[in-house]
PDB file of C-alpha atoms in Angstrom:
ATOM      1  CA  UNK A 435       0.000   0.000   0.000  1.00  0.00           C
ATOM      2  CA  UNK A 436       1.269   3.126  -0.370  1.00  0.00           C
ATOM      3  CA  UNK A 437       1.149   5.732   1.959  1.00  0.00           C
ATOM      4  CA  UNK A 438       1.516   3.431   4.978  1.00  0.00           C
ATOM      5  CA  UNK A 439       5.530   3.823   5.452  1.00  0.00           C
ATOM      6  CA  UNK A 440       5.830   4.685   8.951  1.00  0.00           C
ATOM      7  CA  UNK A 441       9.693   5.710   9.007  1.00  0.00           C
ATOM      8  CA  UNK A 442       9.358   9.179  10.599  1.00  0.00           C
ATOM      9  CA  UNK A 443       8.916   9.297  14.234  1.00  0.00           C
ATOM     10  CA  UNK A 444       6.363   7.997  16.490  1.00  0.00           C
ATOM     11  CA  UNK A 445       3.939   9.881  18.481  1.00  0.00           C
ATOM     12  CA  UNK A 446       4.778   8.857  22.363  1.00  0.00           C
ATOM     13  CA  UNK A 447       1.938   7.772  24.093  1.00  0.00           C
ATOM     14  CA  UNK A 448       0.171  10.231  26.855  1.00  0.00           C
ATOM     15  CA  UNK A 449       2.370   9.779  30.227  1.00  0.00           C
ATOM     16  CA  UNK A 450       5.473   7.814  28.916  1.00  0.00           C
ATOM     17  CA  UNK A 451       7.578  10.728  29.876  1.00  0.00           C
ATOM     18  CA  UNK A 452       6.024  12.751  33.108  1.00  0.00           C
ATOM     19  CA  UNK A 453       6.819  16.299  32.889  1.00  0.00           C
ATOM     20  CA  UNK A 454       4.694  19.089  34.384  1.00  0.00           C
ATOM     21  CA  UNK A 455       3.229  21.870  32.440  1.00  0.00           C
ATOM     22  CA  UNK A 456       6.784  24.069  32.353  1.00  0.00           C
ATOM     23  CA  UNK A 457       8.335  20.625  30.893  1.00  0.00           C
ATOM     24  CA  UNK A 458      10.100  20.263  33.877  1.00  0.00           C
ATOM     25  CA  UNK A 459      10.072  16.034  34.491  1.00  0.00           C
ATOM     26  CA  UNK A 460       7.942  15.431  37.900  1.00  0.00           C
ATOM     27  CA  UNK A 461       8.757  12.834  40.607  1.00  0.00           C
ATOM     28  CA  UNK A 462       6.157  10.479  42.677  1.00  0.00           C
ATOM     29  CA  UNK A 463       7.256  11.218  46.819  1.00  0.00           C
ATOM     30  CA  UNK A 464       7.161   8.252  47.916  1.00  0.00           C
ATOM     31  CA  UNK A 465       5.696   9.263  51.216  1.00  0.00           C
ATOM     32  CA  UNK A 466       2.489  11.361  50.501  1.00  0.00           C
ATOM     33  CA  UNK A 467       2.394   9.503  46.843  1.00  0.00           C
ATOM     34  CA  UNK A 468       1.583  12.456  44.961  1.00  0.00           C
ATOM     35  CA  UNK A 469       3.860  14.050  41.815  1.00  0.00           C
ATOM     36  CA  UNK A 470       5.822  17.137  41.851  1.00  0.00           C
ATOM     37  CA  UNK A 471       8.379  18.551  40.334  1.00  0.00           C
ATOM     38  CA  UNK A 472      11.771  16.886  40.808  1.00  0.00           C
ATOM     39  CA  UNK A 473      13.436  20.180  41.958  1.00  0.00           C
ATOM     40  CA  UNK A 474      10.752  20.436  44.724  1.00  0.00           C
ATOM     41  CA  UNK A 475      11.505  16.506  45.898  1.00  0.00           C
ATOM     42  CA  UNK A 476      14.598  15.022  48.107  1.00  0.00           C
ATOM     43  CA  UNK A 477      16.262  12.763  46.243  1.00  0.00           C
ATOM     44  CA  UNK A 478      17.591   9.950  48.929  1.00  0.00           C
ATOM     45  CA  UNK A 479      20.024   6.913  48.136  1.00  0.00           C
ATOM     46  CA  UNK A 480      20.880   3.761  50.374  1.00  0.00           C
ATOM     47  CA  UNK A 481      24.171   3.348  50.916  1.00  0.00           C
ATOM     48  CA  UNK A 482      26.258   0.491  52.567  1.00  0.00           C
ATOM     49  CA  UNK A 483      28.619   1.366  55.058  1.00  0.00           C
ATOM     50  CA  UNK A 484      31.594  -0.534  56.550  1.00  0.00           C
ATOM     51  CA  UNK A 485      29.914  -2.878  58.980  1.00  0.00           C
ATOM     52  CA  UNK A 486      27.069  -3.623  55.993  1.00  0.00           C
ATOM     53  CA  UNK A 487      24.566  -1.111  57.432  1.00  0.00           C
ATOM     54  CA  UNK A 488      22.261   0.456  54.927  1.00  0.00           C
ATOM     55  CA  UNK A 489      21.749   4.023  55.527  1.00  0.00           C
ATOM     56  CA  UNK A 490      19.601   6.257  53.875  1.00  0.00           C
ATOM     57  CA  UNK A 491      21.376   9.658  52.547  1.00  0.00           C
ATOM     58  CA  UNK A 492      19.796  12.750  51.435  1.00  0.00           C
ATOM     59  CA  UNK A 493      21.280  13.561  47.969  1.00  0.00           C
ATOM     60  CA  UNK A 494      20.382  17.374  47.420  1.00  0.00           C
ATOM     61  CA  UNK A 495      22.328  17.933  44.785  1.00  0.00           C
ATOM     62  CA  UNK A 496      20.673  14.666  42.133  1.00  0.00           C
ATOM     63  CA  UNK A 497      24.363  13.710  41.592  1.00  0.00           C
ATOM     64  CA  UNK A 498      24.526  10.769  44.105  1.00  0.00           C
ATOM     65  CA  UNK A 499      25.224   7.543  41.789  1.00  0.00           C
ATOM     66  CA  UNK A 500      22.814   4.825  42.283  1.00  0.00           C
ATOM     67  CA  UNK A 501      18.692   4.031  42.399  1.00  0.00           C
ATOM     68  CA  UNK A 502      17.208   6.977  44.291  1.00  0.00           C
ATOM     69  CA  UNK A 503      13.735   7.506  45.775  1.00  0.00           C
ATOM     70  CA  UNK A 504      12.022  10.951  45.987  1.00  0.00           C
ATOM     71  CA  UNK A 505      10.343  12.815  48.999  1.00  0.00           C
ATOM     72  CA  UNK A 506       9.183  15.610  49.899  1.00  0.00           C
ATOM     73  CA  UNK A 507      11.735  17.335  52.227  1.00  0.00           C
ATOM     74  CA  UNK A 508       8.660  17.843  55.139  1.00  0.00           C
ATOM     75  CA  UNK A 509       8.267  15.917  58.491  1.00  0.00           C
ATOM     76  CA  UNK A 510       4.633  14.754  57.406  1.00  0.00           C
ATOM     77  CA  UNK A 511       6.254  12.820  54.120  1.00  0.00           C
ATOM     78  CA  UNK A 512       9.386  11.529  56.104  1.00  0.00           C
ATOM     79  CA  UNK A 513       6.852   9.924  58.648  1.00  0.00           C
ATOM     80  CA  UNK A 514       4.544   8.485  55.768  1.00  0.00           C
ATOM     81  CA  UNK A 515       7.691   6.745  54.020  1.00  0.00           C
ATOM     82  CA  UNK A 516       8.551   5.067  56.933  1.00  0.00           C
ATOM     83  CA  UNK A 517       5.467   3.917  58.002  1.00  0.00           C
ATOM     84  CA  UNK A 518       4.865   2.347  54.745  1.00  0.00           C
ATOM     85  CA  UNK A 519       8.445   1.409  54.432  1.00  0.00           C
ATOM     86  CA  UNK A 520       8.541   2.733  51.420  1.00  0.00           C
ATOM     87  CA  UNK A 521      11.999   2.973  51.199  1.00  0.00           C
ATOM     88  CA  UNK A 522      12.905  -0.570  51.102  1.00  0.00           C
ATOM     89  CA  UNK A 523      10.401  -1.097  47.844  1.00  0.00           C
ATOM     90  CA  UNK A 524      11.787   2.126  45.996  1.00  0.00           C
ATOM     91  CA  UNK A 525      15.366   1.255  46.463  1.00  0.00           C
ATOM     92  CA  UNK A 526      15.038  -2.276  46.759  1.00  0.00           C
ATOM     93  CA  UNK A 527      16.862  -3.145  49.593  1.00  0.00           C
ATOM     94  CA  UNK A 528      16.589  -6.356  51.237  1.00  0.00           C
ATOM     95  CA  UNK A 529      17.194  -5.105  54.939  1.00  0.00           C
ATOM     96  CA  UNK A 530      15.230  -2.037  56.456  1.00  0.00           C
ATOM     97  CA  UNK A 531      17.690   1.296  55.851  1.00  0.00           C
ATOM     98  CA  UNK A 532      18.501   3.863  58.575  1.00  0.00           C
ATOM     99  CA  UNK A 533      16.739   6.717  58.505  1.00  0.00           C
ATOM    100  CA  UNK A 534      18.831   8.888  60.448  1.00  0.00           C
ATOM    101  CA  UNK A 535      20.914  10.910  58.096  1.00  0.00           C
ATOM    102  CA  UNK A 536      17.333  11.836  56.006  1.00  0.00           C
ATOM    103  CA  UNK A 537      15.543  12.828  59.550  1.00  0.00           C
ATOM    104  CA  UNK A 538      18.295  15.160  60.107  1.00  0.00           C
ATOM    105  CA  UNK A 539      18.267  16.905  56.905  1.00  0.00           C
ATOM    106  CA  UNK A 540      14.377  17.431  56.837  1.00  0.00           C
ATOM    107  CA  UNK A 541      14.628  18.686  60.151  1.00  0.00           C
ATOM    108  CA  UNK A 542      17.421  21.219  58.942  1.00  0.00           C
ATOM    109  CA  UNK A 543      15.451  22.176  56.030  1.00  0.00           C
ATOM    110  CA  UNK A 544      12.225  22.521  58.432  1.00  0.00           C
ATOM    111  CA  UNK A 545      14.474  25.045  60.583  1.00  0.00           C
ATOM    112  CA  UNK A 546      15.765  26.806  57.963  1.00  0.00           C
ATOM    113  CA  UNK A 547      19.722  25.300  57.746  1.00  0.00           C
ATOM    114  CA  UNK A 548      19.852  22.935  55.040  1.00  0.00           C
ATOM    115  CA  UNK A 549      23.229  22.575  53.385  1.00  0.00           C
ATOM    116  CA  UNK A 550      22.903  22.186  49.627  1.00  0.00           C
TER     117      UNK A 550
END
């Protein structure tokens, strides 16, 4: 038939690539569950340390290497996550992760001395 060479480029399907109306690409928190933009989100990482610990750490800055999980930097969304234990599905850990370092920077950020 003619006319039904499809070699230019396909139309993506409606919500393969979640971006918010500024086309800035939007995050789930995986506390309160609801999307925002990934600037507005925490990204946290689990990390091993020496004695086989997993920790959670806040990664600020997106450059941490590894699977990260998104939150809302807020109290109310830390609490969620862990009550859920959310964490462990996101980043797929097999043991529960330590909270502490996360808890420490949401509390900074709640008081107003968050280190970027």
């Amino acid at each position: 038939m003619v006319g039904t060479d499809r070699t230019g480029p396909r139309p993506s399907a409606a919500g393969s690539t979640p971006h918010d109306t500024h086309g800035s690409p939007t995050r789930t928190c995986v506390g309160c569950r609801r999307t925002d933009s990934w600037s507005a989100l925490l990204r946290v990482v689990a990390e091993t340390d020496e004695a086989g610990a997993i920790r959670l750490t806040p990664d600020p800055r997106h450059c941490l290497p590894g699977r990260g999980a998104w939150l809302h930097p807020t109290g109310d969304c830390l609490e969620q996550a862990l009550r859920r234990r959310a964490f462990g599905r996101a980043l797929r850990t097999s043991a529960a992760p330590d909270p502490a370092a996360v808890r420490g920077h949401v509390e900074a950020v709640a008081t107003g001395h968050a280190q970027q």
